[in-house]
Coordinates of C-alpha atoms and ligand atoms in Angstrom, one line a residue:
M1 CA -10.0 85.6 50.6
I2 CA -9.5 83.6 47.6
P3 CA -11.8 84.7 44.8
G4 CA -14.1 82.2 43.1
V5 CA -14.2 79.7 46.1
D6 CA -16.3 79.3 49.2
N7 CA -13.7 80.4 51.7
D8 CA -15.8 79.1 54.4
S9 CA -16.1 75.6 53.1
I10 CA -14.2 73.0 55.3
V11 CA -11.1 71.1 54.1
Y12 CA -8.8 68.5 55.4
L13 CA -5.1 69.4 55.9
N14 CA -3.0 66.7 57.6
G15 CA -5.4 65.6 60.1
D16 CA -7.3 68.9 60.6
Y17 CA -10.4 70.3 59.4
V18 CA -10.2 74.0 58.7
R19 CA -11.9 76.7 56.6
L20 CA -10.5 76.7 53.1
G21 CA -9.5 80.4 53.6
D22 CA -7.5 79.5 56.5
A23 CA -5.8 76.5 55.2
K24 CA -2.1 77.1 55.0
I25 CA 1.1 74.9 54.1
S26 CA 4.7 75.6 54.5
V27 CA 6.3 77.4 51.5
L28 CA 9.0 74.4 51.8
D29 CA 6.3 71.8 51.1
R30 CA 7.7 69.8 48.2
G31 CA 4.4 70.0 46.3
F32 CA 4.9 73.9 46.1
I33 CA 8.9 73.9 45.6
F34 CA 9.1 71.0 43.3
G35 CA 5.7 69.8 42.1
D36 CA 6.5 66.7 44.2
G37 CA 3.1 65.1 44.6
I38 CA 0.0 63.2 43.4
Y39 CA -3.7 64.2 43.1
E40 CA -7.1 62.7 42.4
V41 CA -10.4 64.1 41.3
V42 CA -13.5 62.1 42.2
P43 CA -16.9 63.1 40.8
C44 CA -19.9 62.8 43.0
Y45 CA -23.5 62.8 42.1
G46 CA -26.2 63.6 44.7
G47 CA -23.4 63.3 47.3
K48 CA -22.3 59.9 46.3
P49 CA -18.9 59.2 44.6
F50 CA -18.7 57.8 41.2
L51 CA -16.1 55.0 40.4
M52 CA -14.4 55.8 43.6
Q53 CA -12.6 52.5 43.9
N54 CA -10.9 53.1 40.6
H55 CA -9.9 56.5 41.4
L56 CA -8.4 55.4 44.8
A57 CA -6.5 52.5 43.1
R58 CA -5.0 54.9 40.8
L59 CA -4.1 57.2 43.6
Q60 CA -2.2 54.3 45.1
R61 CA -0.7 53.6 41.8
S62 CA 0.5 57.2 41.3
L63 CA 2.0 57.4 45.0
K64 CA 3.8 53.9 44.3
A65 CA 5.2 55.2 41.1
I66 CA 6.8 58.4 42.8
R67 CA 7.8 56.3 45.8
L68 CA 5.7 58.3 48.2
E69 CA 5.0 56.2 51.4
T70 CA 1.8 57.4 53.3
G71 CA 1.0 54.7 55.5
R72 CA -2.5 54.8 54.1
G73 CA -4.3 52.5 52.1
I74 CA -7.4 52.4 50.0
A75 CA -9.8 52.1 53.0
D76 CA -8.3 55.0 54.8
W77 CA -8.7 57.3 51.6
E78 CA -12.2 55.8 51.4
A79 CA -12.9 56.9 54.8
L80 CA -11.5 60.3 54.3
V81 CA -13.6 61.0 51.2
A82 CA -16.7 59.9 53.1
D83 CA -15.8 62.0 55.9
M84 CA -15.4 65.1 53.8
L85 CA -18.6 64.2 52.0
S86 CA -20.6 64.1 55.2
R87 CA -19.0 67.2 56.9
S88 CA -19.4 69.4 53.7
G89 CA -23.2 68.4 53.6
A90 CA -22.9 67.8 50.0
R91 CA -26.0 66.4 48.7
G92 CA -25.7 67.7 45.2
D93 CA -23.0 67.3 42.5
C94 CA -19.5 67.7 43.6
S95 CA -16.0 66.8 43.2
V96 CA -13.6 65.6 45.8
Y97 CA -10.0 66.7 45.3
L98 CA -7.2 64.8 47.0
Q99 CA -3.6 65.9 47.0
V100 CA -0.5 64.3 48.7
T101 CA 2.9 65.7 48.5
R102 CA 6.2 64.6 49.8
G103 CA 5.8 66.9 52.5
V104 CA 7.8 69.7 54.2
A105 CA 11.7 69.6 54.1
K106 CA 14.8 71.5 53.6
R107 CA 15.1 72.3 49.8
D108 CA 17.0 69.6 48.2
H109 CA 16.0 67.7 45.2
G110 CA 16.6 64.1 46.6
F111 CA 14.0 62.6 48.8
P112 CA 14.2 63.8 52.3
A113 CA 15.1 61.2 54.9
D114 CA 12.1 61.8 57.2
S115 CA 9.5 64.0 55.9
Q116 CA 5.7 63.6 56.5
A117 CA 3.4 63.4 53.4
T118 CA 1.2 66.4 53.2
V119 CA -2.6 65.2 52.6
F120 CA -5.1 67.8 51.7
C121 CA -8.6 67.1 50.6
M122 CA -11.5 69.6 49.5
V123 CA -14.9 69.3 48.2
S124 CA -16.1 71.7 45.4
P125 CA -19.3 72.1 43.6
L126 CA -19.5 70.2 40.3
K127 CA -21.0 71.9 37.3
R128 CA -22.0 69.1 35.1
P129 CA -21.7 69.7 31.3
N130 CA -24.9 71.7 30.3
A131 CA -27.5 71.0 27.4
H132 CA -25.5 73.6 25.4
K133 CA -22.1 71.8 25.7
R134 CA -23.8 68.3 25.2
G135 CA -25.7 69.6 22.2
Q136 CA -23.2 71.8 20.3
G137 CA -20.0 70.0 21.4
M138 CA -16.7 71.3 22.1
T139 CA -14.2 72.8 19.9
A140 CA -10.5 71.7 19.8
V141 CA -7.1 72.5 18.0
S142 CA -4.0 70.2 17.5
M143 CA -0.6 71.0 19.1
P144 CA 2.5 69.1 19.9
D145 CA 2.6 67.1 23.0
E146 CA 5.8 68.5 24.9
R147 CA 5.2 67.0 28.2
W148 CA 7.4 64.5 30.1
L149 CA 7.3 60.8 29.7
H150 CA 5.5 59.8 32.6
C151 CA 2.0 61.3 31.9
E152 CA 0.6 58.0 33.4
I153 CA 1.3 59.4 36.9
K154 CA -1.4 61.8 38.0
S155 CA 1.2 64.1 39.2
V156 CA 0.5 67.7 40.4
S157 CA 3.6 68.8 38.2
L158 CA 1.1 70.0 35.6
L159 CA 2.9 72.8 33.8
G160 CA 2.6 71.2 30.5
N161 CA -1.1 70.5 30.9
V162 CA -1.5 74.2 32.2
L163 CA 0.3 75.5 29.0
A164 CA -1.7 73.2 26.7
K165 CA -5.0 74.5 28.2
Q166 CA -3.9 78.1 27.8
Y167 CA -2.9 77.2 24.2
A168 CA -6.6 76.2 23.8
A169 CA -7.7 79.4 25.5
D170 CA -5.4 81.7 23.3
A171 CA -7.0 79.8 20.2
G172 CA -10.5 80.4 21.3
V173 CA -11.4 76.9 21.5
D174 CA -12.3 74.5 24.6
E175 CA -9.5 72.0 24.4
V176 CA -6.3 70.7 22.6
L177 CA -5.4 67.5 21.1
Q178 CA -1.9 66.8 21.7
F179 CA 0.5 64.6 19.3
R180 CA 3.7 63.0 20.1
D181 CA 5.6 61.5 17.3
G182 CA 2.6 61.9 15.0
N183 CA 0.4 60.1 17.1
L184 CA -2.6 61.3 19.3
S185 CA -2.0 61.3 23.0
E186 CA -4.6 63.2 25.1
G187 CA -6.3 66.5 25.9
S188 CA -4.7 69.0 28.3
S189 CA -7.0 67.3 31.0
C190 CA -9.0 64.7 29.5
N191 CA -8.8 61.6 27.2
I192 CA -9.7 61.7 23.5
W193 CA -11.7 59.2 21.6
V194 CA -12.0 58.8 17.8
V195 CA -14.7 57.2 16.0
K196 CA -14.6 56.0 12.4
N197 CA -17.2 53.8 10.5
G198 CA -18.7 52.9 13.8
V199 CA -15.4 51.6 15.5
M200 CA -14.4 53.5 18.6
R201 CA -10.6 54.0 19.2
A202 CA -8.5 55.6 21.7
P203 CA -4.6 55.8 22.2
V204 CA -2.8 53.0 23.8
R205 CA -2.6 53.0 27.7
D206 CA 1.1 53.6 28.2
N207 CA 3.4 56.4 29.7
L208 CA 2.3 58.8 27.3
I209 CA -1.1 59.4 28.5
L210 CA -3.0 59.5 31.9
E211 CA -5.3 56.4 31.8
G212 CA -8.5 58.2 32.9
I213 CA -11.0 56.2 35.1
R214 CA -13.3 57.0 32.2
Y215 CA -11.0 55.1 29.7
G216 CA -12.1 51.8 31.3
F217 CA -15.6 52.9 31.9
L218 CA -16.3 54.1 28.5
E219 CA -14.6 51.0 27.2
Q220 CA -17.2 49.0 29.1
L221 CA -20.2 51.0 28.1
A222 CA -19.1 50.5 24.4
A223 CA -19.0 46.7 24.9
D224 CA -22.2 46.6 26.6
A225 CA -23.8 48.6 23.7
G226 CA -22.0 46.4 21.0
I227 CA -19.8 49.4 19.9
P228 CA -16.4 47.8 18.6
F229 CA -13.5 49.4 20.5
E230 CA -9.9 49.2 19.8
S231 CA -6.8 50.8 21.6
R232 CA -4.0 51.4 19.3
P233 CA -1.6 54.4 18.0
I234 CA -3.8 56.9 16.2
P235 CA -2.1 58.9 13.4
K236 CA -2.9 62.6 13.0
A237 CA -4.5 62.0 9.6
E238 CA -7.0 59.5 11.2
V239 CA -8.0 62.1 13.6
A240 CA -8.6 64.8 11.0
E241 CA -10.9 62.3 9.1
A242 CA -12.7 61.1 12.0
D243 CA -16.6 60.7 12.0
E244 CA -16.6 61.5 15.6
L245 CA -14.4 62.9 18.5
M246 CA -15.0 62.7 22.0
L247 CA -13.4 63.5 25.2
S248 CA -13.8 62.3 28.6
S249 CA -12.8 63.4 32.2
A250 CA -14.2 63.3 35.7
T251 CA -15.5 66.9 35.5
K252 CA -16.5 66.9 31.7
E253 CA -17.9 63.2 31.7
V254 CA -18.1 62.5 28.1
L255 CA -18.6 65.1 25.5
P256 CA -18.5 65.6 21.8
I257 CA -16.0 67.6 20.1
T258 CA -17.9 69.0 16.8
Q259 CA -15.2 71.3 15.5
Y260 CA -11.4 70.3 15.3
D261 CA -8.8 72.6 13.7
G262 CA -11.2 75.0 12.4
R263 CA -13.3 72.2 10.5
P264 CA -16.5 70.5 11.5
V265 CA -15.9 66.8 12.8
G266 CA -18.1 64.5 10.7
S267 CA -21.5 66.2 10.3
G268 CA -20.5 68.9 12.7
T269 CA -23.1 67.8 15.3
P270 CA -22.8 65.2 18.0
G271 CA -22.7 61.7 16.7
P272 CA -24.5 58.5 17.1
V273 CA -21.7 56.8 19.2
Y274 CA -21.6 59.8 21.5
A275 CA -25.4 59.8 22.0
R276 CA -25.3 56.0 22.9
L277 CA -22.4 56.4 25.5
R278 CA -23.9 59.7 26.8
A279 CA -27.2 57.9 27.4
A280 CA -25.3 55.0 29.1
Y281 CA -23.2 57.4 31.2
D282 CA -26.2 59.3 32.5
Q283 CA -27.9 55.8 33.3
A284 CA -25.0 54.9 35.3
I285 CA -25.2 58.3 37.5
A286 CA -28.8 57.8 37.8
A287 CA -28.4 54.3 39.2
L288 CA -25.8 55.4 41.9
Ligands
LIG301 N1 -8.2 65.6 34.8 N2 -5.7 62.9 30.9 C1 -5.3 64.0 31.8 C2 -4.2 64.5 31.5 C3 -6.2 64.4 32.9 O1 -5.8 65.4 33.6 C4 -7.4 63.7 33.2 C5 -8.3 64.3 34.2 C6 -7.7 62.7 32.3 C7 -9.0 62.0 32.5 O2 -9.1 61.2 33.5 P1 -10.4 60.9 34.4 O3 -11.3 60.1 33.4 O4 -9.9 59.9 35.5 O5 -10.8 62.0 35.1 C8 -6.9 62.3 31.2 C9 -8.7 65.9 36.0 C10 -10.3 65.9 35.9 C11 -8.2 67.3 36.4 O6 -7.0 67.3 36.3 O7 -8.9 68.1 37.0

């Protein structure tokens, strides 16, 4: 029994469909031993995946970046997600979690000569941000970004992100804004957006952040709404003086940050750029 999950839900593990409570991998799996693997989180609304092609393309990019050959292509991942959604009978909002590791082998840091990738997939209920979170906004504090230099890879080696999220919890806030060399990078598990004088900004898409699927999507929504957008290094002082701050991720969608380092952001309430993006995001979900 694993607390907090539906142990009877059916998960996919290496070709088998088993109860979550019964799914087992070897202790020598390189995901367990080294964090040697990749993952994706695809949000689904009314049982339909949202921006799935982009998620699967990123999955393939991440696998390629760590030189993990699975023999599967985007169409195979797509079929797996569709199969999992139909088996789980998910008609509501849910998220599909996909994880691929370099498989099971004798413990040795170098790549094993002939291990088989471990492929795991589960569907979990998705709790969309409620009216309170949308209305009140999130709280955040700043911290140094102490992670590695390949944050663009959606790796399961998430210790830096885990510690960052706990830093937020210990500070009694929802999220952190991480800074590297004086510039904004991202949250513990989300991208961060800064609005000043009507212009929306986000850090450059380089190796220091994970390019969220919502990064390109919100950029597109902003363009459609005539909101100017720029991607460039964002110094800490600019974040402190922002009119609006927002975060985005598969599970948080887009949310305002209304308190930062103990002070209100702008008016201390969700701002007009957020309101427009939020409405456009909801519309895109409704149109699925
Ligand atoms: N996290 N940056 C980091 C470090 C993330 O972990 C995430 C997502 C994002 C936003 O990416 P996207 O818009 O594609 O969700 C940015 C997921 C949701 C997670 O780890 O559960």
